[in-house]
Tab-separated table of C-alpha atoms in Angstrom:
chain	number	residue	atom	x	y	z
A	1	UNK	CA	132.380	39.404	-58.073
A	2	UNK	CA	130.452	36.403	-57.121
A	3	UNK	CA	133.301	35.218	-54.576
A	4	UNK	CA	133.192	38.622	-53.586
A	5	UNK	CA	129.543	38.185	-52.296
A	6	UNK	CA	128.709	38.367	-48.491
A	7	UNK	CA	124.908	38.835	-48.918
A	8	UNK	CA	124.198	35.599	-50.617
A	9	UNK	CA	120.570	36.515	-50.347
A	10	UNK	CA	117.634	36.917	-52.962
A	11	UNK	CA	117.770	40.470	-52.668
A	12	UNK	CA	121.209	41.280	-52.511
A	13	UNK	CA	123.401	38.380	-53.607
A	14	UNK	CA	124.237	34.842	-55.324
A	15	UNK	CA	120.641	33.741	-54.785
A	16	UNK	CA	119.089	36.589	-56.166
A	17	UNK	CA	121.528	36.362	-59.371
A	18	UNK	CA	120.571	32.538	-59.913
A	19	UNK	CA	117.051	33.792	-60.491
A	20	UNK	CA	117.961	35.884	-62.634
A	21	UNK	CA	120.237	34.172	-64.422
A	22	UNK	CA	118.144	31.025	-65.097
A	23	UNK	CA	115.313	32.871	-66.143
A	24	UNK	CA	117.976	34.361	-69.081
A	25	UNK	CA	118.864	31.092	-69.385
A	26	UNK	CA	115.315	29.412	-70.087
A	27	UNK	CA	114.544	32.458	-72.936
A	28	UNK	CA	118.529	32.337	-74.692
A	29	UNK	CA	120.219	29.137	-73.140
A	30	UNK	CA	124.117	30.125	-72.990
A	31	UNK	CA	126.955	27.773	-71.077
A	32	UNK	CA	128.226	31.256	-70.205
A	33	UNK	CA	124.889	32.095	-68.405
A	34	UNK	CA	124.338	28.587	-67.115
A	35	UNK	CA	128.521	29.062	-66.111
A	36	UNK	CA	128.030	31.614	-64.035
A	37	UNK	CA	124.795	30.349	-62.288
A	38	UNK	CA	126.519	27.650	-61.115
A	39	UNK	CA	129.310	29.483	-60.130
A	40	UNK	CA	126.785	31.367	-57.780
A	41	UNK	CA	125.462	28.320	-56.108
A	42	UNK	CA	129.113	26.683	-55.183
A	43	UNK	CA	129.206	30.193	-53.437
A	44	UNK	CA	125.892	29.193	-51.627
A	45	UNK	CA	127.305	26.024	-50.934
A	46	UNK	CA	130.306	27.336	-49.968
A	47	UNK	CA	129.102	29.959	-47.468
A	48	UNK	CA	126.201	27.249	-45.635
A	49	UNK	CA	126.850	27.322	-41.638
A	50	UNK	CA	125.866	23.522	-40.070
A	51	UNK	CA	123.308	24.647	-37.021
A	52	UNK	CA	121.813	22.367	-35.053
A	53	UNK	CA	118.743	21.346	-37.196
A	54	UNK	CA	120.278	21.440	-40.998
A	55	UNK	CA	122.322	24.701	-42.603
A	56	UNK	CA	121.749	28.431	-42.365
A	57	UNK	CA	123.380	31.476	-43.954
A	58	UNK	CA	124.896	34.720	-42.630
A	59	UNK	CA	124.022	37.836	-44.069
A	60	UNK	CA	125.539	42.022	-43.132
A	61	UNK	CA	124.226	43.204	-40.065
A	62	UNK	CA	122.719	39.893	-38.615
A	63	UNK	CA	123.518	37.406	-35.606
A	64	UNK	CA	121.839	34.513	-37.242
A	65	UNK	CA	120.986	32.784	-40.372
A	66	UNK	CA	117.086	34.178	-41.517
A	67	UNK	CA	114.060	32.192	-42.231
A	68	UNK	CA	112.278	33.866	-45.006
A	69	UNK	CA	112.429	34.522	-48.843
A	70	UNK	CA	114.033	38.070	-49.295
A	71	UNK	CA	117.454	37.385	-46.807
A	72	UNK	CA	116.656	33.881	-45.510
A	73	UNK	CA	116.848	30.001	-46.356
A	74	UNK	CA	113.332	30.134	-48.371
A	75	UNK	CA	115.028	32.101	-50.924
A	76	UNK	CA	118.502	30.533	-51.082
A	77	UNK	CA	117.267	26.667	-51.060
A	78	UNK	CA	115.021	28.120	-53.677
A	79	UNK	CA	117.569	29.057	-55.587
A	80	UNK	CA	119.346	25.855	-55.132
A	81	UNK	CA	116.770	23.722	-56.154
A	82	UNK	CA	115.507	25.431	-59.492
A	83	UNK	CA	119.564	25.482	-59.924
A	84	UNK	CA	120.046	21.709	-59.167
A	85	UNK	CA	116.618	20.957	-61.499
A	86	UNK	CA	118.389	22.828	-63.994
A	87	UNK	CA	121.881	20.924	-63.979
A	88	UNK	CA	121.437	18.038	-61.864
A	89	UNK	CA	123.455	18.864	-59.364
A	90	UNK	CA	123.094	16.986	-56.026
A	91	UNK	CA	125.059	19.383	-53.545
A	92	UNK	CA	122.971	22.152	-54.350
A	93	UNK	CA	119.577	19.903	-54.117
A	94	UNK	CA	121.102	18.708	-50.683
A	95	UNK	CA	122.064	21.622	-49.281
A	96	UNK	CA	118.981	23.946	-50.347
A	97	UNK	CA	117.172	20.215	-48.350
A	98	UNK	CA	119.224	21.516	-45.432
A	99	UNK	CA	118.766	25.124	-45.669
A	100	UNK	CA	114.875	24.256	-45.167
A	101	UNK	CA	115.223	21.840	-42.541
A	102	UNK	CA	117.150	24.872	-40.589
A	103	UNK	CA	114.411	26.833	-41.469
A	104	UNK	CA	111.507	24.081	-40.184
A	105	UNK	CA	113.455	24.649	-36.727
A	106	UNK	CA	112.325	27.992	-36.663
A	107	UNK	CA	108.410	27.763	-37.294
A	108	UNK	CA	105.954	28.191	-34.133
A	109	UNK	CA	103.190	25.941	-34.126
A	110	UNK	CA	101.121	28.293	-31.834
A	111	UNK	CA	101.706	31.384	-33.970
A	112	UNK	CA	101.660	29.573	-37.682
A	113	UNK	CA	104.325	31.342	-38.999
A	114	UNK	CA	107.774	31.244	-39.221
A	115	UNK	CA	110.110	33.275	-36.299
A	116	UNK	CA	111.640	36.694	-37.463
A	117	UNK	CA	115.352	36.628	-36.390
A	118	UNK	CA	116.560	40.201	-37.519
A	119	UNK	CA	118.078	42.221	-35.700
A	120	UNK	CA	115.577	45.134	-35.292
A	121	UNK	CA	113.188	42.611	-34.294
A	122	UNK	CA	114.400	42.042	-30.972
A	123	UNK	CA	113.329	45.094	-29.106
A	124	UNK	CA	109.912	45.301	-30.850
A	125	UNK	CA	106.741	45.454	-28.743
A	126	UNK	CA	104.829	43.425	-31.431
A	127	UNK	CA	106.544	40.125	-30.220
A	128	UNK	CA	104.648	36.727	-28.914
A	129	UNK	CA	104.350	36.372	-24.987
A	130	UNK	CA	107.872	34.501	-25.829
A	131	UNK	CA	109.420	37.019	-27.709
A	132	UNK	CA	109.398	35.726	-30.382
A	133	UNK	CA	108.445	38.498	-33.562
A	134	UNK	CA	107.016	37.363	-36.475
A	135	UNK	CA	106.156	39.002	-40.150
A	136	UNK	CA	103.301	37.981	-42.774
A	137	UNK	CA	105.185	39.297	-46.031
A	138	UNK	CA	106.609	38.329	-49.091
A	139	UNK	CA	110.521	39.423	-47.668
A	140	UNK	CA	109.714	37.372	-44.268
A	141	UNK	CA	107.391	35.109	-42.862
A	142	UNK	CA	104.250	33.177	-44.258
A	143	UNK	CA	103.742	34.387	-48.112
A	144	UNK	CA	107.058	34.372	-48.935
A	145	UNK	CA	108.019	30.788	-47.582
A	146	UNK	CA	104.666	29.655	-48.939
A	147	UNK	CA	105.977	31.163	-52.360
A	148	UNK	CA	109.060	29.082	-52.556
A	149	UNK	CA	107.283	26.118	-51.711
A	150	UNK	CA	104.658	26.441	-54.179
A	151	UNK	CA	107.874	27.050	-56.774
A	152	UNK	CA	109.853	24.192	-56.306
A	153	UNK	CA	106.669	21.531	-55.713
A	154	UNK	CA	108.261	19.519	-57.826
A	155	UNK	CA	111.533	18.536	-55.890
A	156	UNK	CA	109.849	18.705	-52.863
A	157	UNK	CA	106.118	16.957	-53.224
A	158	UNK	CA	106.242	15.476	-49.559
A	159	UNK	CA	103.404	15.668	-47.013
A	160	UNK	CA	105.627	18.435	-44.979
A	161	UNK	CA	106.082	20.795	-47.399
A	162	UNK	CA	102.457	20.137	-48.885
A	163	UNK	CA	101.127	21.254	-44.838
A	164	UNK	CA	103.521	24.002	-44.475
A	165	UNK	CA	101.680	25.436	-48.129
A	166	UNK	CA	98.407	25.161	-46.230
A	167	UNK	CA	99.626	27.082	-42.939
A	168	UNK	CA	101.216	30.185	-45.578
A	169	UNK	CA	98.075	30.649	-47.190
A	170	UNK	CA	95.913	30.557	-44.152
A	171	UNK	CA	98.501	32.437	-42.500
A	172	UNK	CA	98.473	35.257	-45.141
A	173	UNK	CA	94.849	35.517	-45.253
A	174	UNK	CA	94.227	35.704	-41.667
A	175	UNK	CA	97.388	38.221	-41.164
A	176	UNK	CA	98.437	39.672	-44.298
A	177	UNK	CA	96.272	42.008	-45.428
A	178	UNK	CA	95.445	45.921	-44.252
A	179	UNK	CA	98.937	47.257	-43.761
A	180	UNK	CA	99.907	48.763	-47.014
A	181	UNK	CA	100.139	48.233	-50.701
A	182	UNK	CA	103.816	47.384	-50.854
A	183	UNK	CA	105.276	44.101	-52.598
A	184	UNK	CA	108.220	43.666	-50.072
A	185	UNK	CA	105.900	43.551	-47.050
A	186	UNK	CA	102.138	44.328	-47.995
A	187	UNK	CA	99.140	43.703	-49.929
A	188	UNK	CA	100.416	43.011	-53.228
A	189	UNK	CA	103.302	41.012	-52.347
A	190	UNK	CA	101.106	39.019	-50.291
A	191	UNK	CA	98.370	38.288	-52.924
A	192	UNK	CA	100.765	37.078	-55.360
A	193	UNK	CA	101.026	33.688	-52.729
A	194	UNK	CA	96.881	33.148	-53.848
A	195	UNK	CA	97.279	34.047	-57.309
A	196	UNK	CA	100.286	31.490	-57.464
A	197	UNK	CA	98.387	28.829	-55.275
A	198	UNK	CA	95.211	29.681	-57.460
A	199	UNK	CA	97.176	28.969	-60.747
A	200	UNK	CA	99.251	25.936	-59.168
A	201	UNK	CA	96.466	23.685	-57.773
A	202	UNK	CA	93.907	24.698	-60.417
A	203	UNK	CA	91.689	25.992	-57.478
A	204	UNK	CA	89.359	28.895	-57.675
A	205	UNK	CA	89.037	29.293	-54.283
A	206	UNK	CA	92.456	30.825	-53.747
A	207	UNK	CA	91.532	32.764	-57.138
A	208	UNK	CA	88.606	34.047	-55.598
A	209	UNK	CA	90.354	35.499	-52.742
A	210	UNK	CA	92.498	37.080	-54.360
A	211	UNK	CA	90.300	39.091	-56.855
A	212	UNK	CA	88.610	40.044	-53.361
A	213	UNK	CA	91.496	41.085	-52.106
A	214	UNK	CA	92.190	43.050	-54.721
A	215	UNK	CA	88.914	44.710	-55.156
A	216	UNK	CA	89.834	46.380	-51.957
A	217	UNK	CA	93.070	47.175	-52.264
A	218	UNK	CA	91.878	49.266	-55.654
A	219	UNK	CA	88.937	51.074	-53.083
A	220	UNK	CA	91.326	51.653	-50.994
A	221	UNK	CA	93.568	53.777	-53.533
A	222	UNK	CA	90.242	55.183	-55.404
A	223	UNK	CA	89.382	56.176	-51.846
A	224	UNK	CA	92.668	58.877	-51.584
């Protein structure tokens, strides 16, 4: 099935599996596991489109390669690099590099955040004065790229990646809260990017937010 796959995404397809699989793979190592997680990023590989600023991938029902962690480059090149960390393989580290220089292309200095390509966004009257539409979830935007760079810190420990950390959080604090509880694209999905930053820096700041945050997410369910 995996050269079946046209989603390729963390929700849907080879990037998704990977997690998965190497997560198996840590608890009850296998060469059958560790077989077929491979097997999933050569499809990754495979299916990368060269745009003008690194690679980007396709996915159903969309005119361009996503940012973002849930259908976007965040979540493949994360995939790619907690693959090549596991086997030491250098196309996947180099392409998952590419995947987030595509997805670098794509950030707006003025709004923080990372542009929302999907289609639905395009007629939505939430857009910048550009047009441009942009989410503060855990499936696109902010928390979720900030996620995937807090994962994979160790490949990718450069002053770039270290500043684009800094912009999810404050991002997701100033924007991500207030909408709902979901974990695709509300509260809780949102506070797991502080609890991971909290835990990841050793800093009880981003703790401290985050038991906030939660203290009124829990009102706000008491409250109905």
């Amino acid at each position: 099935m995996i050269e079946l796959d046209e989603y390729l995404d963390i929700i849907g397809g080879a990037a998704g599996c990977i997690g998965g699989l190497l997560s198996l793979y840590d608890q009850v190592p296998s060469e059958r596991t560790l077989h077929a997680a491979v097997q999933c990023g050569e499809r990754l590989v495979a299916r990368a489109q060269q745009m003008e600023h690194g690679v980007g991938w396709l996915v159903p029902r969309e005119p361009r390669p996503l940012a973002g962690f849930a259908h976007g480059a965040a979540g493949i090149a994360w995939a790619l690099l907690k693959l090549a960390a596991v086997t030491g393989g250098e196309d996947f580290q180099t392409t998952a590099l590419a995947g987030i220089a595509y997805e670098r292309s794509l950030f707006s200095r003025e709004a923080e955040n990372w542009r929302d390509l999907r289609a639905w966004t395009r007629d939505r009257s939430s857009s910048d004065e550009d047009g441009d539409f942009f989410m503060t979830a855990w499936c696109a935007g902010a928390p979720g790229i900030g996620l995937a760079r807090l994962s994979t810190l160790d490949q990718l420990g450069d002053v770039a990646t270290r500043g684009e950390i800094d912009t999810a959080l404050k991002t997701t604090l100033n924007h991500g809260f207030g909408q709902n509880h979901s974990l695709c694209h509300g509260d809780l999905g949102n506070i797991e990017l502080l609890l991971q930053a909290g835990q990841i820096f050793n800093d009880s700041r981003w703790h401290a937010e985050a038991s906030r945050l939660g203290g009124i997410i829990v009102e706000s369910i008491d409250g109905k």
